[in-house]
Structure formats: C-alpha cells, structure tokens
CSV table of C-alpha atoms and ligand atoms in Angstrom, one decimal:
chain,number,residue,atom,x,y,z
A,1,UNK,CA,0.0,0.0,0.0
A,2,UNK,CA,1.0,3.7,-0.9
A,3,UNK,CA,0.0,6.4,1.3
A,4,UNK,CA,0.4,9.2,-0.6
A,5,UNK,CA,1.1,12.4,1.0
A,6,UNK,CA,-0.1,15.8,0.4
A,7,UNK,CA,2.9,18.8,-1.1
A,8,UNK,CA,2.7,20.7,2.1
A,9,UNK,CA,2.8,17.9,4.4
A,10,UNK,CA,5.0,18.6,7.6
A,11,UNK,CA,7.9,16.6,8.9
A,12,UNK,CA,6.0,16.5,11.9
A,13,UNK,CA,2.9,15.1,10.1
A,14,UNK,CA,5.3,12.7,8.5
A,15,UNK,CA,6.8,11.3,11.8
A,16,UNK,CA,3.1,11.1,13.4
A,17,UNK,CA,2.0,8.8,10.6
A,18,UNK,CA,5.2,6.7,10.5
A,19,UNK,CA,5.0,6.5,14.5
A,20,UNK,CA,0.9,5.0,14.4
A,21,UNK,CA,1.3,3.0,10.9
A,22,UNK,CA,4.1,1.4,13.6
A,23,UNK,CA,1.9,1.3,16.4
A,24,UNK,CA,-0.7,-0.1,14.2
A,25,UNK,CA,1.7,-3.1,13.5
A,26,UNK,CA,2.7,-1.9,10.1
A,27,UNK,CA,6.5,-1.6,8.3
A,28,UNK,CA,6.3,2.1,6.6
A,29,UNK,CA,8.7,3.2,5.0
A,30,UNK,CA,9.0,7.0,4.2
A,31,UNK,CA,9.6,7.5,0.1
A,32,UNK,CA,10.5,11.4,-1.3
A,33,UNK,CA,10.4,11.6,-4.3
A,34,UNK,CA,10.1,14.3,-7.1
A,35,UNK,CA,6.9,14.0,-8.3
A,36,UNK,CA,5.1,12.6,-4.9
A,37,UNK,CA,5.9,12.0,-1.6
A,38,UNK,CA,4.9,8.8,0.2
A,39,UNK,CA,4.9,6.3,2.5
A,40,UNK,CA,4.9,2.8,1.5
A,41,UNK,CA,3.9,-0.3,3.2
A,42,UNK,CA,5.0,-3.6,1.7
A,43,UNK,CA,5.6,-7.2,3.4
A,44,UNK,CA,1.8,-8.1,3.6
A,45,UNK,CA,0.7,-10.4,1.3
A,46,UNK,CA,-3.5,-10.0,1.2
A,47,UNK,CA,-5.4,-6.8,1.4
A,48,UNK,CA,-4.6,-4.1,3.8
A,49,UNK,CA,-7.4,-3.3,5.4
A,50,UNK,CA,-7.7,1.0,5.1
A,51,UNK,CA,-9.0,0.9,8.4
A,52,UNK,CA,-5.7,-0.3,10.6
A,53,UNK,CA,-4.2,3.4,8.7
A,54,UNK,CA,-4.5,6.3,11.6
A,55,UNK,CA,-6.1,9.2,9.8
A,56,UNK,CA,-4.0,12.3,9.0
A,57,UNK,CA,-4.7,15.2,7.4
A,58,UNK,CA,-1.5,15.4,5.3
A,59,UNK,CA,-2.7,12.1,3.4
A,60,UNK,CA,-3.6,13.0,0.3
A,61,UNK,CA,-4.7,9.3,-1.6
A,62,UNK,CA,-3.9,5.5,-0.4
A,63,UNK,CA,-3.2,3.6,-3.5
A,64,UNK,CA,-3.4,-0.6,-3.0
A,65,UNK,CA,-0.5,-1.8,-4.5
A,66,UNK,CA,-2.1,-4.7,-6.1
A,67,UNK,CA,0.7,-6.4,-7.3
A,68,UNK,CA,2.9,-9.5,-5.2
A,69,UNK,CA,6.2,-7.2,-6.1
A,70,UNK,CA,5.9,-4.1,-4.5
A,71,UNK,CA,9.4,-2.0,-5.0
A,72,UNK,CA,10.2,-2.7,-8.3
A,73,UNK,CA,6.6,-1.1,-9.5
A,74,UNK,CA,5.6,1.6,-11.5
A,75,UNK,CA,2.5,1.8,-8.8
A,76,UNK,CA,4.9,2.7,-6.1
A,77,UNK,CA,8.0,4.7,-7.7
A,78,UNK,CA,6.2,6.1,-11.0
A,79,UNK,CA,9.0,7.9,-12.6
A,80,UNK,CA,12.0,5.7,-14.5
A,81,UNK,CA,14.9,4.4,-12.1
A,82,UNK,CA,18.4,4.9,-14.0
A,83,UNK,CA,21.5,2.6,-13.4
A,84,UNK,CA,24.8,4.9,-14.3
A,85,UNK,CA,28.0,2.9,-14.6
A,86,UNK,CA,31.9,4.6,-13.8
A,87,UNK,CA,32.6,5.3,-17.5
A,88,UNK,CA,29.5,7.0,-18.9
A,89,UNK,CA,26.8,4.5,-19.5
A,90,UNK,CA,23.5,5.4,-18.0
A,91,UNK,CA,20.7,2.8,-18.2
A,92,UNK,CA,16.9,3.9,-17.9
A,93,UNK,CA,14.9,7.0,-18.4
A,94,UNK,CA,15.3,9.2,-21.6
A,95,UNK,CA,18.6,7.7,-21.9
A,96,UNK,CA,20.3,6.7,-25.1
A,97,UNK,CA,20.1,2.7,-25.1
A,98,UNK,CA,23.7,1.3,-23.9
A,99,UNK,CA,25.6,-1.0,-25.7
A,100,UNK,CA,27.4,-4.0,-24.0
A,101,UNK,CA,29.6,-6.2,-25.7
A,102,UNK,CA,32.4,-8.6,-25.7
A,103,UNK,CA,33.3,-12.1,-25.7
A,104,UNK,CA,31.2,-15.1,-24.2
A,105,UNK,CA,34.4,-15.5,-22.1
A,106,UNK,CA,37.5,-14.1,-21.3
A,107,UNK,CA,40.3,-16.0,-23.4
A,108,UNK,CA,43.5,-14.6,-22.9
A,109,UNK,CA,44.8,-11.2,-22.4
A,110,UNK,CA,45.5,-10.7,-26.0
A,111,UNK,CA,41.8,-11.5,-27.0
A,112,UNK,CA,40.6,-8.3,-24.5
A,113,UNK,CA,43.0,-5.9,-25.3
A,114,UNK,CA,42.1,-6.3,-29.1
A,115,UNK,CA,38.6,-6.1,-28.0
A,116,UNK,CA,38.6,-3.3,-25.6
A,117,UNK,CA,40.7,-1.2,-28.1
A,118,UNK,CA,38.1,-1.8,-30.8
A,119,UNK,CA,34.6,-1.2,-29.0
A,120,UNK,CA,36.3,1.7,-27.4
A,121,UNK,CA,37.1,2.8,-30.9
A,122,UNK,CA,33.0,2.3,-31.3
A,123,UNK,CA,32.5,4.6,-28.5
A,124,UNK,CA,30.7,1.6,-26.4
A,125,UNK,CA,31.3,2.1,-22.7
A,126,UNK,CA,31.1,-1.5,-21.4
A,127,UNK,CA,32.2,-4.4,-21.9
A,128,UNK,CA,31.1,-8.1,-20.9
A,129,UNK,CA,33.1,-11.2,-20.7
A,130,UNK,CA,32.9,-14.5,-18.5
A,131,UNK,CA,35.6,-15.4,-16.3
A,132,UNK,CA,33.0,-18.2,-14.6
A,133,UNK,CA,30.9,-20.1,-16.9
A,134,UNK,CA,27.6,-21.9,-16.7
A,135,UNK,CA,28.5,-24.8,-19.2
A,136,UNK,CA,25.8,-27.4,-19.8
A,137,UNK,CA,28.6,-30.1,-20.2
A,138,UNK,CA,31.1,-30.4,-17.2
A,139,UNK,CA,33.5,-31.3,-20.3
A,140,UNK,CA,33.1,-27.7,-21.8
A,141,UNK,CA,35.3,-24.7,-21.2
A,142,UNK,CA,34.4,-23.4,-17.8
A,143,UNK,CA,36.4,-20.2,-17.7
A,144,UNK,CA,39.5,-18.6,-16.5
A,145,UNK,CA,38.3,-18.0,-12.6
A,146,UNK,CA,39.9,-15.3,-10.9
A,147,UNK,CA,42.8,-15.0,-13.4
A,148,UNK,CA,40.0,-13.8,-16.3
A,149,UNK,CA,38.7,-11.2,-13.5
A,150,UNK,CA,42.2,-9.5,-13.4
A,151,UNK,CA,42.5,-10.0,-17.3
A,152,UNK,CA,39.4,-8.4,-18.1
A,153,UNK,CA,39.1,-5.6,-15.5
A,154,UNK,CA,42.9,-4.3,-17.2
A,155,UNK,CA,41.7,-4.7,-20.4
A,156,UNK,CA,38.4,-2.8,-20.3
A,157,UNK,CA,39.7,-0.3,-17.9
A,158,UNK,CA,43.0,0.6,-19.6
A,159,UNK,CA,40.3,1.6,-22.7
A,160,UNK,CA,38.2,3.7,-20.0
A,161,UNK,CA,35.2,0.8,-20.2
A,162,UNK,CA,33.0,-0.2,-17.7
A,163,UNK,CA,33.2,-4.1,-17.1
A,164,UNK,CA,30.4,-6.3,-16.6
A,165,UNK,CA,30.9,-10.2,-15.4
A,166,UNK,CA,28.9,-13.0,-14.0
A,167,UNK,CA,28.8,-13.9,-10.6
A,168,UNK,CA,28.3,-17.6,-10.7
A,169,UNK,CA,29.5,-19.1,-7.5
A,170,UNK,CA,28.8,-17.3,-4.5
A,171,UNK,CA,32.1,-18.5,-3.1
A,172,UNK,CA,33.9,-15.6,-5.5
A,173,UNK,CA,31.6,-12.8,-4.3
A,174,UNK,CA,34.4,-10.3,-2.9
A,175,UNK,CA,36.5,-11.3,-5.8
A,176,UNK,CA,33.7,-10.8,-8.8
A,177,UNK,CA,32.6,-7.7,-6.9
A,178,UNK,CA,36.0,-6.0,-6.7
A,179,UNK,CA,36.5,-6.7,-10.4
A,180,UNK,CA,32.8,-5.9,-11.6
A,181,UNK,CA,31.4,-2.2,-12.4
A,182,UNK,CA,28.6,-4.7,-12.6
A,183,UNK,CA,27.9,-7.5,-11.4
A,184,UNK,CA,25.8,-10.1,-13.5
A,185,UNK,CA,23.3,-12.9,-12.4
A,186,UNK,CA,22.6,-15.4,-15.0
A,187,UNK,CA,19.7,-17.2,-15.9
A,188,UNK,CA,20.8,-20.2,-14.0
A,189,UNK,CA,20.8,-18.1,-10.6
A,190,UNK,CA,18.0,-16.1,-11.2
A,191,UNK,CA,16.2,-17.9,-8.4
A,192,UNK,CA,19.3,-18.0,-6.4
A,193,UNK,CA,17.8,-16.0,-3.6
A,194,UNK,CA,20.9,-16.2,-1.0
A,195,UNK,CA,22.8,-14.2,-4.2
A,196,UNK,CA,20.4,-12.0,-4.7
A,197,UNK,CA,19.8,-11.1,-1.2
A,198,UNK,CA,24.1,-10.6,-0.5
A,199,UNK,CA,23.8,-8.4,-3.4
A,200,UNK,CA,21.2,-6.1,-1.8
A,201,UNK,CA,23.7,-4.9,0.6
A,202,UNK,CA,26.1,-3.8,-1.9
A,203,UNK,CA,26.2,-0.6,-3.3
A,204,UNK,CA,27.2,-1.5,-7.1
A,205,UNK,CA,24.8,-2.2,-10.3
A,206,UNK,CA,23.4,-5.6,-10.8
A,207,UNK,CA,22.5,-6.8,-14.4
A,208,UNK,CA,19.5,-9.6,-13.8
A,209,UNK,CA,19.0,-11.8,-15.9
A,210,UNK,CA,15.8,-13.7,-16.5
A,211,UNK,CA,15.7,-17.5,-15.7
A,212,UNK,CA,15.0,-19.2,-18.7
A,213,UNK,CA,11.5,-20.9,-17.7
A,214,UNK,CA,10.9,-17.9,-14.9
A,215,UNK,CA,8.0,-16.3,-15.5
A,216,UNK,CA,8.0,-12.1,-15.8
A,217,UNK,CA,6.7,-12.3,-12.2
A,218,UNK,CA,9.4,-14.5,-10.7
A,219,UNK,CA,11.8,-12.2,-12.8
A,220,UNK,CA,10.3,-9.1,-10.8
A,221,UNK,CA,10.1,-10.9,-7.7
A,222,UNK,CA,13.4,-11.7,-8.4
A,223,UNK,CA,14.4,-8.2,-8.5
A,224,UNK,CA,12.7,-7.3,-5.8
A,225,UNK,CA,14.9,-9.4,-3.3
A,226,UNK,CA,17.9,-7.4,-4.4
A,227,UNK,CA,15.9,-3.9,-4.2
A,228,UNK,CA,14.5,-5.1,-0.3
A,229,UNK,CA,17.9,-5.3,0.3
A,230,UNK,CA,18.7,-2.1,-0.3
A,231,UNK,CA,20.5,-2.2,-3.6
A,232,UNK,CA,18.4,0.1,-5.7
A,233,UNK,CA,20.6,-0.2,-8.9
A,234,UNK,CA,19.2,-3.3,-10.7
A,235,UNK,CA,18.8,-3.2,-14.2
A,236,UNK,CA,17.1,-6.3,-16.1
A,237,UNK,CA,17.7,-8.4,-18.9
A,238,UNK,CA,15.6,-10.4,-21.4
A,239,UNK,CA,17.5,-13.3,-22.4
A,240,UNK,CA,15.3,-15.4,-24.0
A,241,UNK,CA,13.0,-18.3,-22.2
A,242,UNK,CA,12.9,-21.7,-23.3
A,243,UNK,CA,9.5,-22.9,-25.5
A,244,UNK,CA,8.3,-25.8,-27.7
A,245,UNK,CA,10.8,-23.8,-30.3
A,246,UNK,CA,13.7,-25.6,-31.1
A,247,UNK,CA,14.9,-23.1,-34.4
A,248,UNK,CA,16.1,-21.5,-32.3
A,249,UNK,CA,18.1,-21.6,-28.8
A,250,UNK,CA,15.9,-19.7,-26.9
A,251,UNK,CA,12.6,-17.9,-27.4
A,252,UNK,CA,13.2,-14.1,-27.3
A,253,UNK,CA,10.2,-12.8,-25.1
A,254,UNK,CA,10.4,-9.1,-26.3
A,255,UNK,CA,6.4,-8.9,-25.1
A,256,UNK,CA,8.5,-9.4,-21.7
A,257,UNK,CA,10.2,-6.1,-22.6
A,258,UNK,CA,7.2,-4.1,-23.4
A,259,UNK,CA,5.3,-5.3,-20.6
A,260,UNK,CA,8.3,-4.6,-17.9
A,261,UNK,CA,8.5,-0.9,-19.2
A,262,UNK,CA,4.4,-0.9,-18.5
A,263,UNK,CA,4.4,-2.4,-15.0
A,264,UNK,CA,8.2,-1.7,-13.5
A,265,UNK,CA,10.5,1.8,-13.5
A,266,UNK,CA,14.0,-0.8,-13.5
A,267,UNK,CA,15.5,-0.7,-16.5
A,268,UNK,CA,15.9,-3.3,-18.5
A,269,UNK,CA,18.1,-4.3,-21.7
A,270,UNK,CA,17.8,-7.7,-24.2
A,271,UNK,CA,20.9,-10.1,-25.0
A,272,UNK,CA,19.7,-10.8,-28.5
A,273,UNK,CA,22.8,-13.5,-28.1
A,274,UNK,CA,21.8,-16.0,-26.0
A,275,UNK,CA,18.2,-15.2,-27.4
A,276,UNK,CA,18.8,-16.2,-30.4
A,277,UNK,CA,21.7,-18.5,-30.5
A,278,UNK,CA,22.7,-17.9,-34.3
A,279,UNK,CA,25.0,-15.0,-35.3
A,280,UNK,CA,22.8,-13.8,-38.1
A,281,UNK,CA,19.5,-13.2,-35.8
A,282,UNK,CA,21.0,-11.0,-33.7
A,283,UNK,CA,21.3,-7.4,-35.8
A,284,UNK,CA,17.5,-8.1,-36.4
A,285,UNK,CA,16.5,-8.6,-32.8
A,286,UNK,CA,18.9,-6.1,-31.5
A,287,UNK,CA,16.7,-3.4,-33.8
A,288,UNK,CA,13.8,-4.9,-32.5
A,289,UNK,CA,14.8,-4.6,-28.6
A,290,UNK,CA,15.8,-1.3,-29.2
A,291,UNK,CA,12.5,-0.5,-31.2
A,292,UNK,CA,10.2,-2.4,-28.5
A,293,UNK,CA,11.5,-0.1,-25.9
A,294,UNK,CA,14.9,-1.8,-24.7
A,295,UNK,CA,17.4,0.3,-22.8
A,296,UNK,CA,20.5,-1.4,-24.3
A,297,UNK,CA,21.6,-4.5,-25.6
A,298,UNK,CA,23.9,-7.3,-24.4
A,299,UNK,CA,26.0,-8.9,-27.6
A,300,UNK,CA,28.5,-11.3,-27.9
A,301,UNK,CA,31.6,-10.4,-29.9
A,302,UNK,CA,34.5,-12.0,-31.0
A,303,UNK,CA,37.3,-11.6,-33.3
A,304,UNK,CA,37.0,-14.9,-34.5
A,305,UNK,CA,34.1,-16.2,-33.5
A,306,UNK,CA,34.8,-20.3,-35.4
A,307,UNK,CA,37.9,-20.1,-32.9
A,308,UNK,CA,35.8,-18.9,-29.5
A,309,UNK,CA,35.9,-21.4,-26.4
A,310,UNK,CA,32.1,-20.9,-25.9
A,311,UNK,CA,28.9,-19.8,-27.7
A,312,UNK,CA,31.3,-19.0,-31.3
A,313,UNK,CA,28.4,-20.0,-33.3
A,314,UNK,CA,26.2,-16.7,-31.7
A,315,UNK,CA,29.2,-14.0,-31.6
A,316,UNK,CA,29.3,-11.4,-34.4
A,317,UNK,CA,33.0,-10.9,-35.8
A,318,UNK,CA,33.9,-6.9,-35.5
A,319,UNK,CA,33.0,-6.5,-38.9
A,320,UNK,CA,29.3,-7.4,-37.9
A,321,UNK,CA,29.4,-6.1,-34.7
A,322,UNK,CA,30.9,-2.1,-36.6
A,323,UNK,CA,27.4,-2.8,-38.7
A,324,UNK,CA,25.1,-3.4,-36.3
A,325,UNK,CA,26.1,-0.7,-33.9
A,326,UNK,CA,25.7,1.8,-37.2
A,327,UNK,CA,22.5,0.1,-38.0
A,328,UNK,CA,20.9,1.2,-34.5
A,329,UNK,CA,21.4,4.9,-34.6
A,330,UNK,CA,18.6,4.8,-37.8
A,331,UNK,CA,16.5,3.0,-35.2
A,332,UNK,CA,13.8,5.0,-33.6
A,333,UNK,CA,13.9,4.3,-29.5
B,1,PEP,C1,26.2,-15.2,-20.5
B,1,PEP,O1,25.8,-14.0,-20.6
B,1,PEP,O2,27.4,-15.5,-20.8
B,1,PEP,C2,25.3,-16.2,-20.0
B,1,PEP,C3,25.8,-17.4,-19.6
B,1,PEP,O3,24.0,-15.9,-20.2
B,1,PEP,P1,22.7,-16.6,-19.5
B,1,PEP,O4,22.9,-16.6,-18.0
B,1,PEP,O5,21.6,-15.7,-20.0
B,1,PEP,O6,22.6,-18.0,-20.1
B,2,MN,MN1,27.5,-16.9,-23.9
C-alpha cells in the first residue's frame, strides 16, 4: 500500500503517521520523491485493510498496490529508475540505449586488449566477458576463474570501459565484486535468492537476468529481493525463455520487454545472443529490442568467433558487430 502524502505535508505530520502505521503493527517506509511524496507499506501479502491506517490530514490518496512485487513497481515509484555505470553508461529514463559487448568468455589477455581497443574505438562504454561459466557439459570450457577477472578488469579499464561479469559461485563474491562495475546474475541463478539477497547490501549495479522458464513475475520478484535489500541499482535483462521452439536456442520474449517498461520503473536491456543463439539473428533482434523499448543490448563479440571457447556460433566478428552498432542509430527508440 502507498499512502500518498499531500505537497505541504510537515515533517512533523510525517513522523506522526510513520509513528501510528508502527503502532498499528505496520512496516512504513518513508519514500521522497520528485513527483510525490509517500509512504509505503510492503511485506503483507492480502489486502490491507484502510482501516488499521490512523487518519491524518496530510494524506492526500492511499493507493493498494495490487501487485505480489511491490518495490520494483511503477505503482509505487512512478517515474524511470536509472543505473549509471563509472565510464559513462547510463541505463533507464530518456537515456540513449547502452551498448554492452564482448566475448562469451575471457580468453587470454590478447583477446581483451584487441577487444577493448576496438569497442572503445566504437564509442561503447562497457564491456562483458565471463571469467565463470555456466557450461551445460562439465567437459566444456568453464572459464578462466579469478585470473580472467584480473585480465578483463585491465583490459576494459586501460580503454576507459565499464566491465560487466557473472557472478556464478557465491564462493567468488568479494573477488567478482571488486573486479565488476557490474555485477551479472545469470539465468541459472535467477532464483538464487541467498545471491540475490548478499547483493542487496552492496552498493554496485546488478544486471538480472531472466531464468530461462521464470516467468515475468518471478523475474520481478526476483528483483525485488535485491531492491529489499537495499541495492536500488538493478537493471534487467531479457534473455530469452525456453519454449516448444527448437529453431532456435531460446525464445526471445520481447512482449516481456514491453510489458516490464508498463508495469516496473527498473531498467531493463535484451541479449539478443543467448536469445537467439545464431550470429545472423541477432542485428535483427537487437533493432527490434531497441524499437520495443529496450534500454540497451547485451551482444557477444569475437574476433574470431569459429575459434571462440564458448557460444562462437552466436558471436558477431567486428565486422558485424561495426554494422550493427551503425545500424541502431537509424532506429527509432
Ligand atoms: C552469459 O551471458 O554469458 C550467459 C551465460 O547468459 P545466460 O545466463 O543468460 O545464459
Ligand atoms: Mn555466452
């Protein structure tokens, strides 16, 4: 529930109502904002009854938040949230959409340098990579650990980008969050709820991603353990949920996209990569995220995507990638 408060309401109004919604066995919490001033209450799960709220005559309108997420919705922060990263990408609002790319996974230090140096050459201010990979086979490359941390965060930052990496095992934590300007949940941990509460209490972006059979609700409920923590800067990403489709590697739910942007202020971006699985899909679905409403995209890149260790088959070559960025600025956001 949102108790909306009137323009002129006085701190001392304001610390009478949050003193009886208290009393009255409620968890308020006091929310100024720009465009409206409030006090939410959040934790119940049925109906609160508008008679357990202690009149006051600075309330203006209570407004039942009617959905099982409460912080992550447009009913209780109206206005767009935005996500800014250390080298100039801003996520959210009226914001140009933000471009993140780089390699499935950190190779060698060779393979960033090359790749920093050319998407900073692009002008695109951050840069993914995976030093911990989610491999469906325990026989497939599983990443460089700690070692692809260090290489990436030189890489990106000697080029003055932002890097962006997956946490995958909560045993790395301090490690990915000392190297990360953000810090990535995959699909596999969407529901990983002891992850998502630790990175509540940190104060750096988060890039969620959807699970791939989570429904948009668990995806915003998802969120909304990392916002009760605390950690306000979550930005979230459509990657594509697994159908009856098998064309294609995953279905990419860009419905999801539209709808988010309706019903949530987070921002959230598409990986048109792992949505797609196949190199040539993803300039086409890229325009489309960015035409649906996206704010950014997640690609894959690769210098030589035949040679990658992991997902080759779905990484444009620089070539492509030059093309698509080009491509985007005709498309209208
Ligand atoms: C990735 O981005 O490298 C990745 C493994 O993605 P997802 O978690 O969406 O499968
Ligand atoms: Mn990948």
């Amino acid at each position: 529930m949102l108790i909306v408060l009137k323009k002129d309401a006085t701190q001392a109004q304001i610390d009478e109502i949050m003193e009886n919604l208290k009393r009255a066995g409620h968890k308020p919490d006091f929310l100024p904002g720009s465009e409206r001033v409030a006090i939410g209450i959040r934790g119940n799960t049925g109906y609160i009854d508008e008679s357990t709220i202690p009149p006051n005559d600075a309330v203006k309108e209570i407004i039942h938040v009617t959905k099982p997420y409460k912080l992550v919705s447009r009913e209780w922060k109206a206005e767009d949230t935005t996500v800014k990263l250390p080298h100039g990408a801003v996520f959210g609002g009226k914001n140009q959409p933000v471009i993140i790319a780089g390699p499935c996974s950190v190779e060698s230090e060779q393979q960033v340098e090359e790749t920093a140096e050319f998407l900073s050459r692009l002008g695109v201010k951050a840069m993914r990579g995976g030093a911990f990979k989610p491999r469906t086979s325990p026989y497939a490359f599983q990443g460089k650990g700690v070692e692809g941390l260090k290489i990436l965060q030189k890489g990106a930052h000697r080029h003055k980008i932002s890097v962006v990496t997956e946490l995958l095992h909560l045993e790395y934590f301090d490690e990915v969050v000392a190297h990360a300007d953000m810090i990535q949940v995959g699909a596999r941990n969407m529901q990983n709820f002891e992850m998502l509460q630790r990175l509540g209490k940190i104060k750096k972006p988060v890039l969620l991603k959807r699970g791939m059979a989570a429904t948009i609700e668990e995806f915003l409920l998802a969120a909304e353990y990392i916002l009760a923590g605390g950690n306000q800067q979550v930005v979230l990403c459509e990657r594509g949920i697994r159908t009856f489709e098998t064309a294609t590697r995953n279905t990419l739910d860009l419905n999801a996209v539209a709808y988010i942007k309706e019903v949530s202020h987070l921002p959230i971006i598409v990986d048109p990569s792992h949505g797609t699985g196949k190199s040539s899909l993803v300039p086409p679905l890229s325009r489309a995220a960015i035409a649906v409403g996206a704010d950014g995209i997640i690609v894959e890149v690769h210098k030589e995507p035949a040679k990658a260790l992991s997902d080759g088959y779905q990484s444009l070559n620089f070539r492509q990638f030059e093309e698509l960025v080009a491509s985007l600025r005709s498309v209208p956001a």
